[in-house]
């Protein structure tokens, strides 16, 4: 089965940047719509960004538009999230997610999840 593993989390200052990576194994990502979610303690896991299977279209939640960029390399079986102009409210655990095709760009019910990577933004 598809397995996802996030990396690249850490601590960054407000206004700084981080690049998160999601490495997939067990299957080829070319057949999946991929995305990133984030979750803070006491809150629900929320959609952040997604990208279509071919990497030609992307969707973002309003709060990260213009600051985050999602990309994928199907040959390397990876999906990245470049976080720029970071704000303290971006602090969360970020999760990589995969959907079989046809479920919609906001990924209401991902088929696969990674274990998450912590992003902490200091003021």
mmCIF file of C-alpha atoms in Angstrom:
data_model
loop_
_atom_site.group_PDB
_atom_site.id
_atom_site.type_symbol
_atom_site.label_atom_id
_atom_site.label_comp_id
_atom_site.label_asym_id
_atom_site.label_seq_id
_atom_site.Cartn_x
_atom_site.Cartn_y
_atom_site.Cartn_z
ATOM 1 C CA UNK A 1 0.000 0.000 0.000
ATOM 2 C CA UNK A 2 0.997 3.609 -0.414
ATOM 3 C CA UNK A 3 3.091 4.973 2.437
ATOM 4 C CA UNK A 4 3.820 8.670 2.926
ATOM 5 C CA UNK A 5 6.615 10.185 4.981
ATOM 6 C CA UNK A 6 6.979 13.911 5.644
ATOM 7 C CA UNK A 7 10.210 15.723 6.377
ATOM 8 C CA UNK A 8 11.555 19.253 6.495
ATOM 9 C CA UNK A 9 9.671 20.596 9.464
ATOM 10 C CA UNK A 10 11.378 22.705 12.060
ATOM 11 C CA UNK A 11 11.502 26.134 13.611
ATOM 12 C CA UNK A 12 11.530 29.267 11.501
ATOM 13 C CA UNK A 13 11.163 32.961 12.284
ATOM 14 C CA UNK A 14 8.162 34.948 11.217
ATOM 15 C CA UNK A 15 8.732 36.000 7.639
ATOM 16 C CA UNK A 16 11.020 33.067 7.043
ATOM 17 C CA UNK A 17 10.586 29.959 4.957
ATOM 18 C CA UNK A 18 10.629 26.194 5.112
ATOM 19 C CA UNK A 19 10.324 23.468 2.532
ATOM 20 C CA UNK A 20 8.412 20.352 3.469
ATOM 21 C CA UNK A 21 8.781 17.145 1.532
ATOM 22 C CA UNK A 22 6.594 14.084 1.275
ATOM 23 C CA UNK A 23 8.203 10.901 0.044
ATOM 24 C CA UNK A 24 5.963 8.100 -1.132
ATOM 25 C CA UNK A 25 6.677 4.416 -1.273
ATOM 26 C CA UNK A 26 4.685 1.349 -2.187
ATOM 27 C CA UNK A 27 3.006 2.904 -5.209
ATOM 28 C CA UNK A 28 3.513 5.546 -7.868
ATOM 29 C CA UNK A 29 2.143 8.995 -7.050
ATOM 30 C CA UNK A 30 1.197 9.604 -10.660
ATOM 31 C CA UNK A 31 -2.195 8.030 -9.976
ATOM 32 C CA UNK A 32 -2.948 10.189 -6.925
ATOM 33 C CA UNK A 33 -4.172 13.671 -6.238
ATOM 34 C CA UNK A 34 -1.824 14.913 -3.490
ATOM 35 C CA UNK A 35 -2.206 17.471 -0.770
ATOM 36 C CA UNK A 36 -1.091 18.930 2.521
ATOM 37 C CA UNK A 37 -3.129 19.459 5.664
ATOM 38 C CA UNK A 38 -2.247 20.972 9.017
ATOM 39 C CA UNK A 39 -3.496 20.602 12.537
ATOM 40 C CA UNK A 40 -2.941 22.486 15.771
ATOM 41 C CA UNK A 41 -3.838 21.182 19.232
ATOM 42 C CA UNK A 42 -7.548 21.351 19.939
ATOM 43 C CA UNK A 43 -8.491 22.025 16.344
ATOM 44 C CA UNK A 44 -9.521 19.966 13.365
ATOM 45 C CA UNK A 45 -7.136 18.943 10.649
ATOM 46 C CA UNK A 46 -7.524 21.476 7.858
ATOM 47 C CA UNK A 47 -6.827 21.456 4.162
ATOM 48 C CA UNK A 48 -3.853 23.583 3.130
ATOM 49 C CA UNK A 49 -3.031 22.811 -0.487
ATOM 50 C CA UNK A 50 -3.377 20.164 -3.150
ATOM 51 C CA UNK A 51 -2.077 19.418 -6.601
ATOM 52 C CA UNK A 52 -3.488 17.348 -9.407
ATOM 53 C CA UNK A 53 -1.936 14.099 -10.497
ATOM 54 C CA UNK A 54 0.041 15.663 -13.330
ATOM 55 C CA UNK A 55 1.251 18.665 -11.340
ATOM 56 C CA UNK A 56 -0.423 21.198 -13.620
ATOM 57 C CA UNK A 57 -3.033 22.620 -11.228
ATOM 58 C CA UNK A 58 -2.954 23.542 -7.560
ATOM 59 C CA UNK A 59 -5.457 24.631 -4.935
ATOM 60 C CA UNK A 60 -4.836 26.515 -1.692
ATOM 61 C CA UNK A 61 -6.751 27.523 1.360
ATOM 62 C CA UNK A 62 -7.236 31.293 1.493
ATOM 63 C CA UNK A 63 -4.864 31.930 4.383
ATOM 64 C CA UNK A 64 -1.827 30.564 2.537
ATOM 65 C CA UNK A 65 -2.475 31.853 -0.972
ATOM 66 C CA UNK A 66 0.528 33.722 -2.290
ATOM 67 C CA UNK A 67 2.767 32.348 0.451
ATOM 68 C CA UNK A 68 2.800 28.565 0.046
ATOM 69 C CA UNK A 69 3.541 26.614 -3.093
ATOM 70 C CA UNK A 70 2.832 22.953 -3.642
ATOM 71 C CA UNK A 71 4.730 20.962 -6.229
ATOM 72 C CA UNK A 72 5.318 17.363 -7.163
ATOM 73 C CA UNK A 73 7.825 15.220 -8.970
ATOM 74 C CA UNK A 74 6.168 12.007 -10.004
ATOM 75 C CA UNK A 75 9.442 10.531 -11.213
ATOM 76 C CA UNK A 76 10.914 10.934 -7.735
ATOM 77 C CA UNK A 77 7.625 10.061 -6.046
ATOM 78 C CA UNK A 78 7.701 13.238 -3.967
ATOM 79 C CA UNK A 79 5.432 16.156 -3.151
ATOM 80 C CA UNK A 80 6.790 19.365 -1.658
ATOM 81 C CA UNK A 81 5.241 22.311 0.115
ATOM 82 C CA UNK A 82 7.280 25.498 0.072
ATOM 83 C CA UNK A 83 6.227 27.744 2.930
ATOM 84 C CA UNK A 84 7.225 31.396 2.609
ATOM 85 C CA UNK A 85 6.450 34.574 4.514
ATOM 86 C CA UNK A 86 5.682 32.427 7.502
ATOM 87 C CA UNK A 87 3.401 33.657 10.242
ATOM 88 C CA UNK A 88 3.090 32.397 13.815
ATOM 89 C CA UNK A 89 -0.395 31.143 12.966
ATOM 90 C CA UNK A 90 1.177 28.741 10.471
ATOM 91 C CA UNK A 91 2.490 26.753 13.417
ATOM 92 C CA UNK A 92 1.021 23.268 13.185
ATOM 93 C CA UNK A 93 1.746 19.678 12.381
ATOM 94 C CA UNK A 94 1.701 19.342 8.618
ATOM 95 C CA UNK A 95 0.463 16.139 7.040
ATOM 96 C CA UNK A 96 0.891 14.823 3.552
ATOM 97 C CA UNK A 97 -2.186 13.165 2.067
ATOM 98 C CA UNK A 98 -3.072 11.214 -1.040
ATOM 99 C CA UNK A 99 -6.382 10.605 -2.775
ATOM 100 C CA UNK A 100 -7.346 8.308 -5.539
ATOM 101 C CA UNK A 101 -8.494 10.364 -8.491
ATOM 102 C CA UNK A 102 -11.994 11.791 -8.630
ATOM 103 C CA UNK A 103 -12.599 12.942 -5.053
ATOM 104 C CA UNK A 104 -12.209 16.678 -5.569
ATOM 105 C CA UNK A 105 -9.439 19.241 -5.072
ATOM 106 C CA UNK A 106 -10.053 19.937 -1.370
ATOM 107 C CA UNK A 107 -9.640 16.271 -0.506
ATOM 108 C CA UNK A 108 -12.566 15.761 1.860
ATOM 109 C CA UNK A 109 -11.575 12.197 2.674
ATOM 110 C CA UNK A 110 -7.940 11.363 1.931
ATOM 111 C CA UNK A 111 -7.163 7.728 1.322
ATOM 112 C CA UNK A 112 -3.648 7.900 2.777
ATOM 113 C CA UNK A 113 -1.898 10.025 5.392
ATOM 114 C CA UNK A 114 1.639 10.596 6.475
ATOM 115 C CA UNK A 115 2.563 10.797 10.144
ATOM 116 C CA UNK A 116 3.143 14.545 10.083
ATOM 117 C CA UNK A 117 6.003 16.971 10.576
ATOM 118 C CA UNK A 118 6.032 19.856 13.035
ATOM 119 C CA UNK A 119 6.352 23.432 11.817
ATOM 120 C CA UNK A 120 6.894 26.091 14.448
ATOM 121 C CA UNK A 121 7.012 29.766 13.544
ATOM 122 C CA UNK A 122 8.321 32.190 16.124
ATOM 123 C CA UNK A 123 7.506 35.858 16.277
#
